PDB file of C-alpha atoms in Angstrom:
ATOM      1  CA  MET A  41      80.753  15.131 -18.497  1.00  0.00           C
ATOM      2  CA  ALA A  42      80.993  13.522 -15.043  1.00  0.00           C
ATOM      3  CA  PRO A  43      78.439  14.517 -12.411  1.00  0.00           C
ATOM      4  CA  ARG A  44      79.602  17.033  -9.809  1.00  0.00           C
ATOM      5  CA  PHE A  45      79.041  16.305  -6.166  1.00  0.00           C
ATOM      6  CA  GLY A  46      79.194  19.024  -3.555  1.00  0.00           C
ATOM      7  CA  ALA A  47      78.093  19.786  -0.061  1.00  0.00           C
ATOM      8  CA  ARG A  48      74.413  20.409   0.365  1.00  0.00           C
ATOM      9  CA  LEU A  49      73.826  23.717   2.113  1.00  0.00           C
ATOM     10  CA  VAL A  50      71.044  23.417   4.686  1.00  0.00           C
ATOM     11  CA  ILE A  51      69.808  25.815   7.328  1.00  0.00           C
ATOM     12  CA  ALA A  52      69.018  23.504  10.242  1.00  0.00           C
ATOM     13  CA  ILE A  53      68.726  25.952  13.148  1.00  0.00           C
ATOM     14  CA  THR A  54      65.750  27.859  14.549  1.00  0.00           C
ATOM     15  CA  PRO A  55      65.196  30.419  17.309  1.00  0.00           C
ATOM     16  CA  ALA A  56      64.643  27.400  19.603  1.00  0.00           C
ATOM     17  CA  ASP A  57      68.413  26.731  19.322  1.00  0.00           C
ATOM     18  CA  VAL A  58      69.385  29.890  21.248  1.00  0.00           C
ATOM     19  CA  GLY A  59      71.969  28.829  23.846  1.00  0.00           C
ATOM     20  CA  LYS A  60      73.394  26.032  21.685  1.00  0.00           C
ATOM     21  CA  ARG A  61      76.706  25.972  19.805  1.00  0.00           C
ATOM     22  CA  VAL A  62      76.187  26.475  16.079  1.00  0.00           C
ATOM     23  CA  THR A  63      78.140  26.841  12.898  1.00  0.00           C
ATOM     24  CA  THR A  64      76.901  29.311  10.300  1.00  0.00           C
ATOM     25  CA  ARG A  65      77.815  30.252   6.747  1.00  0.00           C
ATOM     26  CA  ARG A  66      76.514  33.524   5.380  1.00  0.00           C
ATOM     27  CA  ARG A  67      76.699  35.215   2.012  1.00  0.00           C
ATOM     28  CA  VAL A  68      78.844  38.363   1.809  1.00  0.00           C
ATOM     29  CA  PRO A  69      79.995  40.341  -1.225  1.00  0.00           C
ATOM     30  CA  GLY A  70      82.569  38.203  -2.987  1.00  0.00           C
ATOM     31  CA  GLY A  71      81.801  34.931  -1.216  1.00  0.00           C
ATOM     32  CA  HIS A  72      80.923  33.518   2.184  1.00  0.00           C
ATOM     33  CA  ARG A  73      81.933  33.980   5.831  1.00  0.00           C
ATOM     34  CA  ASP A  74      81.699  31.398   8.587  1.00  0.00           C
ATOM     35  CA  ALA A  75      81.051  31.870  12.292  1.00  0.00           C
ATOM     36  CA  VAL A  76      81.117  29.176  14.982  1.00  0.00           C
ATOM     37  CA  GLY A  77      79.942  29.860  18.510  1.00  0.00           C
ATOM     38  CA  VAL A  78      76.976  30.025  20.850  1.00  0.00           C
ATOM     39  CA  LEU A  79      73.750  31.345  19.376  1.00  0.00           C
ATOM     40  CA  GLU A  80      73.048  34.152  21.857  1.00  0.00           C
ATOM     41  CA  SER A  81      69.867  35.549  20.320  1.00  0.00           C
ATOM     42  CA  TRP A  82      67.603  35.562  17.279  1.00  0.00           C
ATOM     43  CA  HIS A  83      65.366  38.633  17.124  1.00  0.00           C
ATOM     44  CA  ASP A  84      63.746  40.505  14.249  1.00  0.00           C
ATOM     45  CA  GLY A  85      65.618  38.501  11.619  1.00  0.00           C
ATOM     46  CA  VAL A  86      69.081  38.980  13.173  1.00  0.00           C
ATOM     47  CA  LEU A  87      71.097  36.169  14.775  1.00  0.00           C
ATOM     48  CA  THR A  88      73.833  36.949  17.288  1.00  0.00           C
ATOM     49  CA  VAL A  89      76.634  34.399  17.680  1.00  0.00           C
ATOM     50  CA  ARG A  90      79.265  34.646  20.453  1.00  0.00           C
ATOM     51  CA  LYS A  91      82.570  33.290  19.144  1.00  0.00           C
ATOM     52  CA  ARG A  92      85.195  31.535  21.268  1.00  0.00           C
ATOM     53  CA  ASP A  93      87.139  34.795  21.673  1.00  0.00           C
ATOM     54  CA  GLY A  94      84.044  36.443  23.165  1.00  0.00           C
ATOM     55  CA  SER A  95      83.301  38.646  20.171  1.00  0.00           C
ATOM     56  CA  LEU A  96      79.739  38.889  18.886  1.00  0.00           C
ATOM     57  CA  VAL A  97      78.787  38.406  15.245  1.00  0.00           C
ATOM     58  CA  GLU A  98      75.432  39.701  14.019  1.00  0.00           C
ATOM     59  CA  ILE A  99      74.047  37.824  11.034  1.00  0.00           C
ATOM     60  CA  ALA A 100      71.023  38.866   9.016  1.00  0.00           C
ATOM     61  CA  GLU A 101      68.784  35.824   8.690  1.00  0.00           C
ATOM     62  CA  ASP A 102      68.289  36.428   4.968  1.00  0.00           C
ATOM     63  CA  THR A 103      72.061  36.108   4.343  1.00  0.00           C
ATOM     64  CA  LEU A 104      72.329  32.591   5.823  1.00  0.00           C
ATOM     65  CA  ALA A 105      73.494  29.989   3.331  1.00  0.00           C
ATOM     66  CA  ALA A 106      73.893  27.141   5.844  1.00  0.00           C
ATOM     67  CA  ALA A 107      73.716  26.580   9.582  1.00  0.00           C
ATOM     68  CA  LYS A 108      73.503  23.707  12.044  1.00  0.00           C
ATOM     69  CA  VAL A 109      73.891  22.840  15.719  1.00  0.00           C
ATOM     70  CA  VAL A 110      77.313  21.366  16.548  1.00  0.00           C
ATOM     71  CA  PRO A 111      78.726  19.617  19.641  1.00  0.00           C
ATOM     72  CA  PRO A 112      80.225  21.704  22.461  1.00  0.00           C
ATOM     73  CA  ALA A 113      83.797  22.881  21.961  1.00  0.00           C
ATOM     74  CA  PRO A 114      86.448  20.527  23.333  1.00  0.00           C
ATOM     75  CA  PRO A 115      87.948  21.615  26.661  1.00  0.00           C
ATOM     76  CA  ALA A 116      91.125  23.691  26.564  1.00  0.00           C
ATOM     77  CA  ARG A 117      94.321  21.715  27.096  1.00  0.00           C
TER      78      ARG A 117
END
């Protein structure tokens, strides 16, 4: 059987990254959900991410499967 290669899921953000643009993947029943935006806060085990449309996503820290800081969004055309 050939070896399987897949993406390595790493959580590479901390509360020190508040104010930066991040991408997150969290576990939900039946799979995963992604959120990309500015990390607005990280208090009491809950992260708040503001998406491009202005909506806020609250993510329980213990549901994170992967997360990292990403470059700023490209300017609108």
